[in-house]
Coordinates of C-alpha atoms in Angstrom, one line a residue:
X1 CA 67.4 -1.7 -49.5
X2 CA 69.4 -2.8 -46.5
X3 CA 70.8 0.7 -46.2
X4 CA 67.4 2.2 -46.0
X5 CA 66.4 -0.2 -43.2
X6 CA 69.5 0.7 -41.2
X7 CA 68.8 4.4 -41.6
X8 CA 65.2 3.9 -40.4
X9 CA 66.3 1.8 -37.4
X10 CA 68.8 4.5 -36.5
X11 CA 66.2 7.2 -36.5
X12 CA 64.0 5.1 -34.2
X13 CA 66.7 4.8 -31.7
X14 CA 67.3 8.5 -31.7
X15 CA 67.7 9.8 -28.1
X16 CA 67.0 13.3 -27.0
X17 CA 69.7 15.3 -25.3
X18 CA 67.6 15.8 -22.1
X19 CA 67.7 12.1 -21.4
X20 CA 64.2 11.3 -22.5
X21 CA 63.8 8.1 -24.4
X22 CA 63.7 7.8 -28.1
X23 CA 60.5 7.5 -29.8
X24 CA 58.7 8.4 -33.0
X25 CA 59.0 11.9 -34.1
X26 CA 55.5 11.7 -35.4
X27 CA 52.8 13.5 -33.4
X28 CA 50.5 10.5 -33.2
X29 CA 50.2 8.3 -30.1
X30 CA 52.6 5.4 -29.8
X31 CA 51.3 1.9 -30.7
X32 CA 50.1 -0.2 -27.9
X33 CA 52.7 -2.3 -26.0
X34 CA 52.1 -6.0 -26.3
X35 CA 51.6 -8.0 -23.1
X36 CA 54.6 -9.2 -21.2
X37 CA 53.9 -12.8 -21.9
X38 CA 53.7 -12.1 -25.6
X39 CA 56.6 -9.7 -25.8
X40 CA 59.5 -10.8 -28.0
X41 CA 62.9 -11.6 -26.4
X42 CA 65.3 -8.8 -25.9
X43 CA 67.7 -8.3 -28.9
X44 CA 71.4 -7.8 -28.4
X45 CA 72.7 -4.3 -28.5
X46 CA 73.1 -3.0 -32.0
X47 CA 70.7 -5.5 -33.5
X48 CA 68.0 -4.3 -35.9
X49 CA 64.5 -5.8 -35.4
X50 CA 62.8 -7.3 -38.3
X51 CA 60.1 -5.2 -40.1
X52 CA 56.7 -5.6 -38.3
X53 CA 58.2 -7.1 -35.2
X54 CA 58.0 -5.3 -31.8
X55 CA 61.0 -3.6 -30.5
X56 CA 62.6 -4.7 -27.3
X57 CA 63.7 -2.5 -24.4
X58 CA 67.4 -1.6 -24.7
X59 CA 69.5 -2.4 -21.7
X60 CA 71.2 0.9 -21.7
X61 CA 68.3 3.3 -21.6
X62 CA 65.4 1.1 -20.7
X63 CA 63.2 2.9 -23.3
X64 CA 61.1 0.8 -25.6
X65 CA 61.5 1.3 -29.3
X66 CA 58.8 1.7 -31.8
X67 CA 57.1 -1.4 -33.2
X68 CA 57.7 -0.8 -36.9
X69 CA 60.4 0.6 -38.9
X70 CA 57.8 2.7 -40.8
X71 CA 57.3 4.9 -37.8
X72 CA 60.8 6.0 -38.0
X73 CA 60.3 7.6 -41.4
X74 CA 58.8 10.7 -39.7
X75 CA 60.5 14.0 -40.6
X76 CA 63.6 14.8 -38.6
X77 CA 63.5 18.0 -36.6
X78 CA 59.9 17.8 -35.4
X79 CA 59.6 18.3 -31.7
X80 CA 58.6 15.3 -29.7
X81 CA 55.1 15.2 -28.1
X82 CA 55.1 15.3 -24.3
X83 CA 53.3 12.5 -22.7
X84 CA 49.9 13.3 -21.1
X85 CA 50.1 14.0 -17.3
X86 CA 49.0 11.1 -15.2
X87 CA 45.7 11.5 -13.4
X88 CA 45.9 10.7 -9.7
X89 CA 43.4 8.1 -8.6
X90 CA 41.7 9.0 -5.3
X91 CA 42.2 6.6 -2.6
X92 CA 39.4 4.5 -1.1
X93 CA 37.4 6.9 1.1
X94 CA 36.9 4.2 3.7
X95 CA 40.7 3.8 4.0
X96 CA 41.5 7.5 4.0
X97 CA 42.9 8.7 7.3
X98 CA 41.8 12.3 8.0
X99 CA 43.7 12.5 11.2
X100 CA 40.6 12.5 13.3
X101 CA 39.7 8.8 13.1
X102 CA 36.5 9.6 11.2
X103 CA 35.7 8.0 7.9
X104 CA 34.9 10.3 5.1
X105 CA 31.5 10.0 3.4
X106 CA 31.4 8.1 0.1
X107 CA 31.4 10.3 -2.9
X108 CA 28.0 10.6 -4.6
X109 CA 26.1 10.1 -1.4
X110 CA 24.6 13.5 -0.4
X111 CA 23.3 14.2 3.1
X112 CA 19.4 14.0 3.2
X113 CA 17.8 17.4 3.3
X114 CA 14.2 16.4 3.9
X115 CA 12.2 14.2 6.2
X116 CA 13.2 12.7 9.5
X117 CA 16.6 11.6 8.2
X118 CA 17.7 15.2 7.8
X119 CA 17.2 15.8 11.6
X120 CA 19.8 15.2 14.3
X121 CA 19.5 12.1 16.4
X122 CA 17.7 13.7 19.4
X123 CA 15.1 15.2 17.1
X124 CA 14.7 11.9 15.2
X125 CA 13.9 10.1 18.4
X126 CA 11.4 12.9 19.4
X127 CA 9.7 12.7 16.0
X128 CA 9.4 8.9 16.1
X129 CA 7.9 9.1 19.6
X130 CA 5.4 11.8 18.6
X131 CA 4.3 9.9 15.5
X132 CA 3.8 6.8 17.6
X133 CA 1.6 8.6 20.2
X134 CA -0.5 10.2 17.5
X135 CA -1.0 6.9 15.7
X136 CA -2.0 5.2 19.0
X137 CA -4.5 8.1 19.8
X138 CA -6.1 7.7 16.3
X139 CA -6.4 3.9 16.8
X140 CA -8.1 4.4 20.2
X141 CA -10.5 7.0 18.8
X142 CA -11.5 4.9 15.8
X143 CA -12.0 1.9 18.1
X144 CA -14.3 3.9 20.5
X145 CA -16.3 5.3 17.6
X146 CA -16.7 1.9 16.1
X147 CA -17.9 0.5 19.4
X148 CA -20.3 3.4 19.7
X149 CA -22.1 2.8 16.4
X150 CA -21.8 -1.0 16.5
X151 CA -24.7 -3.2 17.7
X152 CA -24.6 -4.1 21.4
X153 CA -21.9 -6.6 22.1
X154 CA -19.9 -8.0 25.0
X155 CA -17.4 -5.1 25.0
X156 CA -20.0 -2.4 25.0
X157 CA -22.0 -4.1 27.7
X158 CA -19.0 -4.3 30.0
X159 CA -17.3 -1.0 29.1
X160 CA -20.2 1.0 27.8
X161 CA -19.7 3.9 30.2
X162 CA -16.1 4.4 29.0
X163 CA -17.2 4.3 25.4
X164 CA -20.0 6.8 26.0
X165 CA -17.7 9.1 28.0
X166 CA -15.2 9.2 25.1
X167 CA -17.8 9.8 22.4
X168 CA -20.2 12.2 24.0
X169 CA -20.7 15.0 23.3
X170 CA -18.1 16.0 20.7
X171 CA -17.9 12.8 18.7
X172 CA -21.5 11.5 18.7
X173 CA -22.5 9.5 15.6
X174 CA -25.9 8.5 14.2
X175 CA -27.3 7.0 11.1
X176 CA -30.0 9.6 10.3
X177 CA -28.2 10.8 7.2
X178 CA -27.0 7.6 5.4
X179 CA -29.5 5.0 6.6
X180 CA -31.1 2.7 7.3
X181 CA -33.8 5.4 7.7
X182 CA -32.7 8.8 6.5
X183 CA -34.5 11.8 8.1
X184 CA -37.5 12.6 6.0
X185 CA -39.2 15.2 8.1
X186 CA -38.9 18.9 8.9
X187 CA -39.2 19.5 12.6
X188 CA -39.8 23.0 14.0
X189 CA -39.6 23.8 17.7
X190 CA -41.9 26.6 18.8
X191 CA -42.4 28.2 22.2
X192 CA -44.7 30.7 23.9
X193 CA -44.6 32.4 27.3
X194 CA -46.9 33.6 30.0
X195 CA -45.8 37.0 31.3
X196 CA -47.0 39.7 33.7
X197 CA -48.2 42.8 31.9
X198 CA -47.7 46.3 33.2
X199 CA -51.2 46.3 34.7
X200 CA -50.4 43.2 36.7
X201 CA -52.5 40.8 34.5
X202 CA -51.2 37.5 33.3
X203 CA -51.0 37.2 29.5
X204 CA -49.9 34.6 27.0
X205 CA -47.8 35.3 23.9
X206 CA -48.2 33.9 20.5
X207 CA -46.2 30.9 19.4
X208 CA -42.7 31.8 18.4
X209 CA -40.9 29.6 15.8
X210 CA -37.4 29.2 17.2
X211 CA -36.3 26.9 14.4
X212 CA -37.2 29.6 11.9
X213 CA -34.9 32.0 13.7
X214 CA -32.0 29.5 13.2
X215 CA -33.0 29.1 9.5
X216 CA -32.8 32.9 8.9
X217 CA -29.4 33.0 10.6
X218 CA -28.1 30.2 8.4
X219 CA -29.7 31.0 5.1
X220 CA -27.2 32.9 2.9
X221 CA -24.4 32.6 5.4
X222 CA -21.3 30.9 3.9
X223 CA -20.0 30.1 7.4
X224 CA -23.0 29.6 9.7
X225 CA -22.6 29.2 13.4
X226 CA -22.6 25.8 15.0
X227 CA -25.1 27.1 17.6
X228 CA -27.6 28.1 14.9
X229 CA -27.2 24.8 13.1
X230 CA -27.3 22.3 16.0
X231 CA -28.0 23.8 19.4
X232 CA -31.8 23.7 19.3
X233 CA -32.1 20.8 16.9
X234 CA -29.8 18.5 19.0
X235 CA -31.3 19.7 22.3
X236 CA -34.8 18.8 21.1
X237 CA -33.7 15.5 19.9
X238 CA -32.0 14.9 23.3
X239 CA -35.3 15.8 25.0
X240 CA -37.5 13.5 22.9
X241 CA -35.0 10.6 23.4
X242 CA -35.1 10.9 27.2
X243 CA -38.9 11.3 27.6
X244 CA -41.8 8.9 27.0
X245 CA -45.0 9.7 25.0
X246 CA -46.5 11.3 28.0
X247 CA -43.6 13.7 28.3
X248 CA -42.4 12.0 31.5
X249 CA -38.6 12.2 32.0
X250 CA -36.6 9.0 31.9
X251 CA -34.2 9.5 34.8
X252 CA -31.4 12.0 35.2
X253 CA -30.9 12.5 31.4
X254 CA -34.6 13.4 31.0
X255 CA -34.4 16.0 33.8
X256 CA -31.2 17.5 32.4
X257 CA -32.8 17.7 28.9
X258 CA -35.7 19.7 30.4
X259 CA -33.4 22.3 32.0
X260 CA -31.4 22.5 28.7
X261 CA -34.5 23.2 26.7
X262 CA -35.7 25.8 29.2
X263 CA -32.4 27.6 29.0
X264 CA -32.4 27.7 25.2
X265 CA -36.0 29.1 25.2
X266 CA -35.1 31.8 27.7
X267 CA -32.0 32.7 25.8
X268 CA -34.2 33.3 22.7
X269 CA -37.0 35.1 24.5
X270 CA -34.5 37.5 26.1
X271 CA -34.2 39.2 22.7
X272 CA -38.0 39.7 22.4
X273 CA -39.9 42.4 24.3
X274 CA -43.0 40.5 25.4
X275 CA -44.3 43.4 27.6
X276 CA -43.4 42.0 31.0
X277 CA -41.3 39.4 33.0
X278 CA -41.7 35.8 31.9
X279 CA -43.4 33.5 34.4
X280 CA -43.8 30.2 32.5
X281 CA -43.0 28.8 29.1
X282 CA -44.4 26.1 27.0
X283 CA -42.7 24.3 24.1
X284 CA -44.2 22.2 21.2
X285 CA -42.8 20.6 18.1
X286 CA -44.3 20.8 14.7
X287 CA -43.4 17.9 12.5
X288 CA -44.1 18.0 8.8
X289 CA -43.2 15.2 6.4
X290 CA -41.3 16.0 3.3
X291 CA -43.3 15.6 0.1
X292 CA -42.4 12.8 -2.2
X293 CA -41.0 13.6 -5.6
X294 CA -43.5 13.8 -8.4
X295 CA -42.0 10.8 -10.3
X296 CA -42.4 8.4 -7.3
X297 CA -46.2 8.3 -7.2
X298 CA -46.0 7.9 -3.4
X299 CA -48.6 9.8 -1.3
X300 CA -47.3 11.5 1.8
X301 CA -49.4 13.5 4.3
X302 CA -47.6 16.8 4.7
X303 CA -49.9 18.2 7.4
X304 CA -48.0 19.3 10.5
X305 CA -48.2 17.1 13.6
X306 CA -47.8 19.0 16.9
X307 CA -46.4 17.6 20.1
X308 CA -47.3 19.8 23.1
X309 CA -45.2 19.9 26.3
X310 CA -46.5 21.0 29.7
X311 CA -46.0 24.5 31.1
X312 CA -42.6 25.0 32.8
X313 CA -42.3 27.5 35.6
X314 CA -39.1 29.6 35.1
X315 CA -36.8 30.4 38.0
X316 CA -33.3 32.0 38.4
X317 CA -31.8 28.5 37.9
X318 CA -33.2 28.4 34.4
X319 CA -31.5 31.6 33.2
X320 CA -28.3 31.0 31.2
X321 CA -25.5 33.5 31.4
X322 CA -26.2 36.9 29.7
X323 CA -30.0 36.7 30.1
X324 CA -31.7 39.7 31.8
X325 CA -33.2 38.5 35.1
X326 CA -35.5 41.5 35.1
X327 CA -37.6 39.8 32.4
X328 CA -38.5 36.8 34.5
X329 CA -40.2 36.5 37.9
X330 CA -37.2 36.0 40.2
X331 CA -39.4 34.8 43.0
X332 CA -40.4 31.6 41.1
X333 CA -44.1 31.2 41.6
X334 CA -44.8 27.6 42.7
X335 CA -46.1 25.2 40.1
X336 CA -48.7 27.5 38.6
X337 CA -52.1 26.7 37.2
X338 CA -53.1 25.1 34.0
X339 CA -52.9 27.0 30.8
X340 CA -54.0 26.1 27.4
X341 CA -55.4 22.7 28.6
X342 CA -51.9 21.5 29.8
X343 CA -50.8 21.4 33.5
X344 CA -47.3 21.5 34.9
X345 CA -47.6 18.4 37.0
X346 CA -45.2 15.6 36.3
X347 CA -42.2 17.8 35.3
X348 CA -39.2 18.9 37.2
X349 CA -40.4 22.6 37.4
X350 CA -43.8 21.5 38.7
X351 CA -42.5 19.4 41.5

């Protein structure tokens, strides 16, 4: 039995001719090496370790022996297994010297490809400044609109002109759609004209429904014009809001609204051949209440209510661009007489 152990120990201490240390001829991986503090003391040269005890490093070769005698029982003549090549551990990127003094980016941190972070520094500054200006403009606009629709307060009393100048005319707001009193009437604006016939006589045309012309242009049109939707409607609303019940203008806004309505009327009559040049025009509104639904039980008078304006004498100043001046009396005949029971006194054209 002692001979067998000596033979096994001799096979474990077998050394290759190329100088590589001895080891197990078995193809399996070597057993783990015990920690240094638990390692057994070195054995003198030629000593045989006990079975199951770890082998010590020989002083001559510095190559550790196998831990058990049983591993030395592998077949003689089998080629030893080369150890796996060591994998180089990359150095710390922050400590890597690239020769340029720059620190390499940490692995696993890709450069942003979207958003402001992907831009260069000058463009990032430009983007931040632009976004700041847009945000400030939006805040100013919302503040102005809020002050416009809010009840009268200290700010609007002191800076009302600035608020109105910002809002009008593009951003005007009103409550006629959502409340407190939604619009429940259909308002039609009609006009008629006095013109000079071919025989020199003065004649009066029939009432022409200008609102119906806008309705025909809008109906069935997927993208109706803003002019057909709002020009006449808002102009007439502007006129009523700047005149009293006797059709007297309320300052400069009232006089401007009269000229605006006359221009709209002449623009519409320019497409109609009345038989002679227009001398004067008269405008009226026809207001008809919307009928209540059948389930409400409410009774609503749907008969039209007319509001008649005085006759306005037309001059060259009342002709918008594109209107044929040959269809009006370019001389501008004074204030004219009464027609249809309504005189022209009290209006800008009659003064």
